[in-house]
PDB file of C-alpha atoms in Angstrom:
ATOM      1  CA  MET A   1      93.872  28.353  26.266  1.00  0.00           C
ATOM      2  CA  ASP A   2      89.978  26.564  25.703  1.00  0.00           C
ATOM      3  CA  ALA A   3      88.046  25.396  28.622  1.00  0.00           C
ATOM      4  CA  GLU A   4      88.692  22.072  27.627  1.00  0.00           C
ATOM      5  CA  ALA A   5      92.312  22.702  27.146  1.00  0.00           C
ATOM      6  CA  HIS A   6      92.298  24.061  30.404  1.00  0.00           C
ATOM      7  CA  GLU A   7      90.157  21.567  32.831  1.00  0.00           C
ATOM      8  CA  SER A   8      92.520  18.588  30.988  1.00  0.00           C
ATOM      9  CA  PHE A   9      95.648  20.798  31.864  1.00  0.00           C
ATOM     10  CA  ARG A  10      94.271  20.892  35.351  1.00  0.00           C
ATOM     11  CA  GLU A  11      93.388  17.402  35.808  1.00  0.00           C
ATOM     12  CA  PHE A  12      96.927  16.267  34.837  1.00  0.00           C
ATOM     13  CA  VAL A  13      98.676  18.693  37.387  1.00  0.00           C
ATOM     14  CA  ALA A  14      96.199  17.406  40.222  1.00  0.00           C
ATOM     15  CA  ASN A  15      97.197  13.817  39.215  1.00  0.00           C
ATOM     16  CA  ARG A  16     100.749  13.817  38.153  1.00  0.00           C
ATOM     17  CA  SER A  17     102.758  17.029  40.223  1.00  0.00           C
ATOM     18  CA  SER A  18     103.384  14.840  42.787  1.00  0.00           C
ATOM     19  CA  ALA A  19     105.203  11.962  40.936  1.00  0.00           C
ATOM     20  CA  LEU A  20     106.786  15.383  39.258  1.00  0.00           C
ATOM     21  CA  LEU A  21     107.934  17.011  42.290  1.00  0.00           C
ATOM     22  CA  ARG A  22     109.689  14.316  43.442  1.00  0.00           C
ATOM     23  CA  THR A  23     111.745  13.933  40.503  1.00  0.00           C
ATOM     24  CA  ALA A  24     112.628  17.821  40.593  1.00  0.00           C
ATOM     25  CA  VAL A  25     113.387  17.262  44.270  1.00  0.00           C
ATOM     26  CA  LEU A  26     116.164  14.496  43.244  1.00  0.00           C
ATOM     27  CA  LEU A  27     117.598  16.960  40.101  1.00  0.00           C
ATOM     28  CA  SER A  28     117.686  19.565  42.438  1.00  0.00           C
ATOM     29  CA  GLY A  29     119.594  17.468  45.021  1.00  0.00           C
ATOM     30  CA  GLY A  30     116.916  17.678  47.615  1.00  0.00           C
ATOM     31  CA  ASP A  31     116.029  21.603  47.513  1.00  0.00           C
ATOM     32  CA  ARG A  32     112.502  21.493  47.812  1.00  0.00           C
ATOM     33  CA  HIS A  33     112.064  24.878  47.331  1.00  0.00           C
ATOM     34  CA  ALA A  34     114.473  24.805  44.358  1.00  0.00           C
ATOM     35  CA  ALA A  35     112.223  21.850  43.051  1.00  0.00           C
ATOM     36  CA  GLU A  36     109.207  23.801  43.245  1.00  0.00           C
ATOM     37  CA  ASP A  37     110.601  26.797  41.123  1.00  0.00           C
ATOM     38  CA  LEU A  38     111.676  23.894  38.707  1.00  0.00           C
ATOM     39  CA  LEU A  39     108.551  22.231  38.412  1.00  0.00           C
ATOM     40  CA  GLN A  40     106.493  25.336  38.473  1.00  0.00           C
ATOM     41  CA  ASN A  41     108.614  26.686  35.602  1.00  0.00           C
ATOM     42  CA  ALA A  42     108.175  23.408  33.532  1.00  0.00           C
ATOM     43  CA  LEU A  43     104.494  23.130  34.194  1.00  0.00           C
ATOM     44  CA  ILE A  44     104.360  26.849  32.644  1.00  0.00           C
ATOM     45  CA  LYS A  45     106.229  26.401  29.332  1.00  0.00           C
ATOM     46  CA  ALA A  46     104.145  22.892  29.102  1.00  0.00           C
ATOM     47  CA  ALA A  47     100.858  25.247  29.595  1.00  0.00           C
ATOM     48  CA  GLY A  48     101.362  27.251  26.520  1.00  0.00           C
ATOM     49  CA  ARG A  49     101.711  24.391  24.365  1.00  0.00           C
ATOM     50  CA  TRP A  50      99.093  22.318  26.119  1.00  0.00           C
ATOM     51  CA  HIS A  51      97.140  21.763  23.023  1.00  0.00           C
ATOM     52  CA  ARG A  52      99.816  20.618  20.525  1.00  0.00           C
ATOM     53  CA  ILE A  53     101.179  17.775  23.558  1.00  0.00           C
ATOM     54  CA  ASP A  54     100.516  14.360  23.141  1.00  0.00           C
ATOM     55  CA  GLU A  55     102.312  12.686  25.872  1.00  0.00           C
ATOM     56  CA  PRO A  56     102.221  15.397  28.664  1.00  0.00           C
ATOM     57  CA  GLU A  57     104.000  13.379  31.377  1.00  0.00           C
ATOM     58  CA  ALA A  58     107.232  12.985  29.143  1.00  0.00           C
ATOM     59  CA  TYR A  59     107.193  16.582  28.309  1.00  0.00           C
ATOM     60  CA  VAL A  60     107.251  17.889  31.136  1.00  0.00           C
ATOM     61  CA  ARG A  61     109.769  15.392  32.433  1.00  0.00           C
ATOM     62  CA  GLN A  62     111.835  16.616  29.298  1.00  0.00           C
ATOM     63  CA  ILE A  63     111.560  20.013  30.475  1.00  0.00           C
ATOM     64  CA  LEU A  64     112.675  19.481  33.599  1.00  0.00           C
ATOM     65  CA  TYR A  65     115.826  17.820  32.548  1.00  0.00           C
ATOM     66  CA  ARG A  66     116.242  20.334  30.470  1.00  0.00           C
ATOM     67  CA  GLN A  67     116.266  22.694  33.166  1.00  0.00           C
ATOM     68  CA  GLN A  68     118.072  21.426  35.179  1.00  0.00           C
ATOM     69  CA  VAL A  69     121.231  21.042  32.454  1.00  0.00           C
ATOM     70  CA  SER A  70     120.533  24.525  32.081  1.00  0.00           C
ATOM     71  CA  ARG A  71     120.698  25.405  35.408  1.00  0.00           C
ATOM     72  CA  TRP A  72     124.376  23.847  36.029  1.00  0.00           C
ATOM     73  CA  ARG A  73     125.705  25.462  32.764  1.00  0.00           C
ATOM     74  CA  LEU A  74     125.295  28.757  34.256  1.00  0.00           C
ATOM     75  CA  LYS A  75     128.613  30.680  34.558  1.00  0.00           C
ATOM     76  CA  TRP A  76     127.876  31.109  38.055  1.00  0.00           C
ATOM     77  CA  PRO A  77     125.900  28.534  39.559  1.00  0.00           C
ATOM     78  CA  ARG A  78     124.134  28.974  43.155  1.00  0.00           C
ATOM     79  CA  ARG A  79     126.500  27.764  45.878  1.00  0.00           C
ATOM     80  CA  GLU A  80     124.007  28.160  48.823  1.00  0.00           C
ATOM     81  CA  LEU A  81     121.249  25.872  50.166  1.00  0.00           C
ATOM     82  CA  SER A  82     118.317  27.097  51.250  1.00  0.00           C
ATOM     83  CA  VAL A  83     115.550  25.333  53.486  1.00  0.00           C
ATOM     84  CA  ALA A  84     112.786  26.498  55.190  1.00  0.00           C
ATOM     85  CA  GLU A  85     113.237  24.477  58.666  1.00  0.00           C
ATOM     86  CA  PRO A  86     116.785  23.851  60.452  1.00  0.00           C
ATOM     87  CA  PRO A  87     117.481  20.027  60.190  1.00  0.00           C
ATOM     88  CA  GLU A  88     115.791  18.075  62.888  1.00  0.00           C
ATOM     89  CA  ALA A  89     118.248  16.344  65.990  1.00  0.00           C
ATOM     90  CA  SER A  90     117.819  12.756  65.669  1.00  0.00           C
ATOM     91  CA  PRO A  91     115.634  11.167  67.684  1.00  0.00           C
ATOM     92  CA  GLY A  92     117.793   8.077  67.926  1.00  0.00           C
ATOM     93  CA  ALA A  93     116.823   4.567  68.215  1.00  0.00           C
ATOM     94  CA  ASP A  94     113.019   5.381  66.746  1.00  0.00           C
ATOM     95  CA  LEU A  95     114.058   5.984  63.540  1.00  0.00           C
ATOM     96  CA  SER A  96     113.322   2.687  60.992  1.00  0.00           C
ATOM     97  CA  ALA A  97     116.475   2.084  58.836  1.00  0.00           C
ATOM     98  CA  ALA A  98     115.068   2.742  55.699  1.00  0.00           C
ATOM     99  CA  ALA A  99     114.203   6.612  56.884  1.00  0.00           C
ATOM    100  CA  GLU A 100     117.975   6.982  57.961  1.00  0.00           C
ATOM    101  CA  LEU A 101     118.807   5.464  54.379  1.00  0.00           C
ATOM    102  CA  ARG A 102     116.792   8.005  52.813  1.00  0.00           C
ATOM    103  CA  VAL A 103     118.157  10.530  54.741  1.00  0.00           C
ATOM    104  CA  VAL A 104     121.895   9.709  54.275  1.00  0.00           C
ATOM    105  CA  MET A 105     121.544   9.176  50.273  1.00  0.00           C
ATOM    106  CA  ARG A 106     119.615  12.079  50.194  1.00  0.00           C
ATOM    107  CA  GLY A 107     122.506  14.066  51.979  1.00  0.00           C
ATOM    108  CA  ALA A 108     124.502  12.659  49.911  1.00  0.00           C
ATOM    109  CA  LEU A 109     122.901  13.168  46.588  1.00  0.00           C
ATOM    110  CA  ALA A 110     123.139  16.719  47.929  1.00  0.00           C
ATOM    111  CA  ARG A 111     127.274  17.022  47.729  1.00  0.00           C
ATOM    112  CA  LEU A 112     127.175  15.497  44.163  1.00  0.00           C
ATOM    113  CA  THR A 113     127.596  18.307  41.089  1.00  0.00           C
ATOM    114  CA  ALA A 114     124.328  18.970  39.706  1.00  0.00           C
ATOM    115  CA  ARG A 115     125.354  17.319  36.384  1.00  0.00           C
ATOM    116  CA  GLN A 116     126.181  13.889  38.394  1.00  0.00           C
ATOM    117  CA  ARG A 117     123.143  14.060  40.711  1.00  0.00           C
ATOM    118  CA  THR A 118     121.185  14.620  37.065  1.00  0.00           C
ATOM    119  CA  VAL A 119     122.984  11.587  35.522  1.00  0.00           C
ATOM    120  CA  LEU A 120     122.400   9.210  38.619  1.00  0.00           C
ATOM    121  CA  VAL A 121     118.659  10.434  38.933  1.00  0.00           C
ATOM    122  CA  LEU A 122     117.717   9.853  34.969  1.00  0.00           C
ATOM    123  CA  ARG A 123     119.479   6.462  35.162  1.00  0.00           C
ATOM    124  CA  TYR A 124     118.596   5.044  38.561  1.00  0.00           C
ATOM    125  CA  PHE A 125     115.225   6.987  39.279  1.00  0.00           C
ATOM    126  CA  GLU A 126     114.007   7.543  35.975  1.00  0.00           C
ATOM    127  CA  ASP A 127     115.749   3.948  35.037  1.00  0.00           C
ATOM    128  CA  LEU A 128     116.504   5.210  31.359  1.00  0.00           C
ATOM    129  CA  PRO A 129     118.964   4.000  29.242  1.00  0.00           C
ATOM    130  CA  GLU A 130     122.334   5.446  28.707  1.00  0.00           C
ATOM    131  CA  ALA A 131     121.322   6.774  25.094  1.00  0.00           C
ATOM    132  CA  ASP A 132     118.802   8.357  26.232  1.00  0.00           C
ATOM    133  CA  VAL A 133     120.487   9.846  28.726  1.00  0.00           C
ATOM    134  CA  ALA A 134     123.015  11.090  26.468  1.00  0.00           C
ATOM    135  CA  ARG A 135     120.218  12.088  24.383  1.00  0.00           C
ATOM    136  CA  LEU A 136     118.413  14.118  27.065  1.00  0.00           C
ATOM    137  CA  LEU A 137     121.727  15.873  28.227  1.00  0.00           C
ATOM    138  CA  GLY A 138     123.275  16.243  24.753  1.00  0.00           C
ATOM    139  CA  CYS A 139     126.314  14.397  25.288  1.00  0.00           C
ATOM    140  CA  SER A 140     127.336  11.188  24.598  1.00  0.00           C
ATOM    141  CA  VAL A 141     127.006   7.443  25.980  1.00  0.00           C
ATOM    142  CA  GLY A 142     130.613   7.169  26.964  1.00  0.00           C
ATOM    143  CA  THR A 143     130.152  10.623  28.530  1.00  0.00           C
ATOM    144  CA  VAL A 144     127.295   9.532  30.664  1.00  0.00           C
ATOM    145  CA  ARG A 145     129.162   5.770  31.418  1.00  0.00           C
ATOM    146  CA  SER A 146     131.989   7.836  32.579  1.00  0.00           C
ATOM    147  CA  THR A 147     129.993  10.522  34.454  1.00  0.00           C
ATOM    148  CA  THR A 148     127.693   7.535  36.449  1.00  0.00           C
ATOM    149  CA  HIS A 149     131.092   5.735  36.857  1.00  0.00           C
ATOM    150  CA  ARG A 150     132.707   8.725  38.783  1.00  0.00           C
ATOM    151  CA  SER A 151     129.417   9.985  40.281  1.00  0.00           C
ATOM    152  CA  LEU A 152     128.581   6.354  42.222  1.00  0.00           C
ATOM    153  CA  ALA A 153     132.675   6.382  43.365  1.00  0.00           C
ATOM    154  CA  ARG A 154     131.835   9.833  44.938  1.00  0.00           C
ATOM    155  CA  LEU A 155     128.745   8.480  46.599  1.00  0.00           C
ATOM    156  CA  ARG A 156     130.446   5.616  48.157  1.00  0.00           C
ATOM    157  CA  ALA A 157     133.353   8.160  49.310  1.00  0.00           C
ATOM    158  CA  LEU A 158     130.729  10.515  50.581  1.00  0.00           C
ATOM    159  CA  ALA A 159     128.707   8.004  52.767  1.00  0.00           C
ATOM    160  CA  PRO A 160     130.054   4.783  53.279  1.00  0.00           C
ATOM    161  CA  GLU A 161     127.429   4.041  55.948  1.00  0.00           C
ATOM    162  CA  LEU A 162     125.058   3.155  52.684  1.00  0.00           C
ATOM    163  CA  ALA A 163     126.591  -0.002  52.486  1.00  0.00           C
ATOM    164  CA  ALA A 164     124.020  -2.822  52.530  1.00  0.00           C
ATOM    165  CA  PRO A 165     124.364  -5.375  55.536  1.00  0.00           C
ATOM    166  CA  GLY A 166     126.383  -8.120  54.447  1.00  0.00           C
ATOM    167  CA  ALA A 167     127.353  -6.876  50.737  1.00  0.00           C
ATOM    168  CA  GLY A 168     130.448  -6.044  50.115  1.00  0.00           C
ATOM    169  CA  SER A 169     130.124  -2.870  48.060  1.00  0.00           C
ATOM    170  CA  PRO A 170     129.059   0.168  49.771  1.00  0.00           C
ATOM    171  CA  VAL A 171     126.903   2.629  48.149  1.00  0.00           C
ATOM    172  CA  GLN A 172     124.575   1.262  45.223  1.00  0.00           C
ATOM    173  CA  PRO A 173     122.721   3.030  42.885  1.00  0.00           C
ATOM    174  CA  PRO A 174     119.658   4.995  44.581  1.00  0.00           C
ATOM    175  CA  SER A 175     116.265   3.537  43.938  1.00  0.00           C
ATOM    176  CA  ARG A 176     112.979   5.288  43.942  1.00  0.00           C
ATOM    177  CA  ASP A 177     112.893   5.005  47.675  1.00  0.00           C
ATOM    178  CA  PHE A 178     116.952   5.945  48.303  1.00  0.00           C
ATOM    179  CA  SER A 179     117.213   2.325  49.779  1.00  0.00           C
ATOM    180  CA  PRO A 180     119.988   0.499  48.384  1.00  0.00           C
ATOM    181  CA  VAL A 181     119.652  -1.882  45.485  1.00  0.00           C
ATOM    182  CA  GLU A 182     121.845  -4.645  43.673  1.00  0.00           C
ATOM    183  CA  VAL A 183     124.235  -2.937  41.022  1.00  0.00           C
ATOM    184  CA  ARG A 184     124.391  -4.546  37.141  1.00  0.00           C
ATOM    185  CA  GLN A 185     127.659  -4.249  35.981  1.00  0.00           C
TER     186      GLN A 185
END
């Protein structure tokens, strides 16, 4: 990598790594360490081809998605969740409602299968159409639709407390800040 490409790559990492890490955290089910590994591996792959990449962020996101798909296709997936610190005890009423919803949503997302979580992240966090999700995951649009449907149903079962105040339907798809949003069906 020449000096100009090296500097361009450093700027990209400095400017976009936090947004890419948020996506990686969602893809990994809230496991920040796994997300950091996922992002680091994606950036390493991108660095090797940096001079040939037209749209760096799209390229790195594609690598993230494909790596996550490869992880959940492994014969023996890792079943334990490592965390740096034990979960904090809830201090009670001083937490805001939005923060509580984010915690509940992250916990519910972590309890989904990797495939279900990946489909929900691509559909609702990345706001990709079903056809693009199908292309990225190497499956049919019907598979994306049925996986989305089953994933949302499982979220409803895992976290009924995510019901929006006054709404009839419990869990809506996650948005970028994990707060409930309206579902278009």
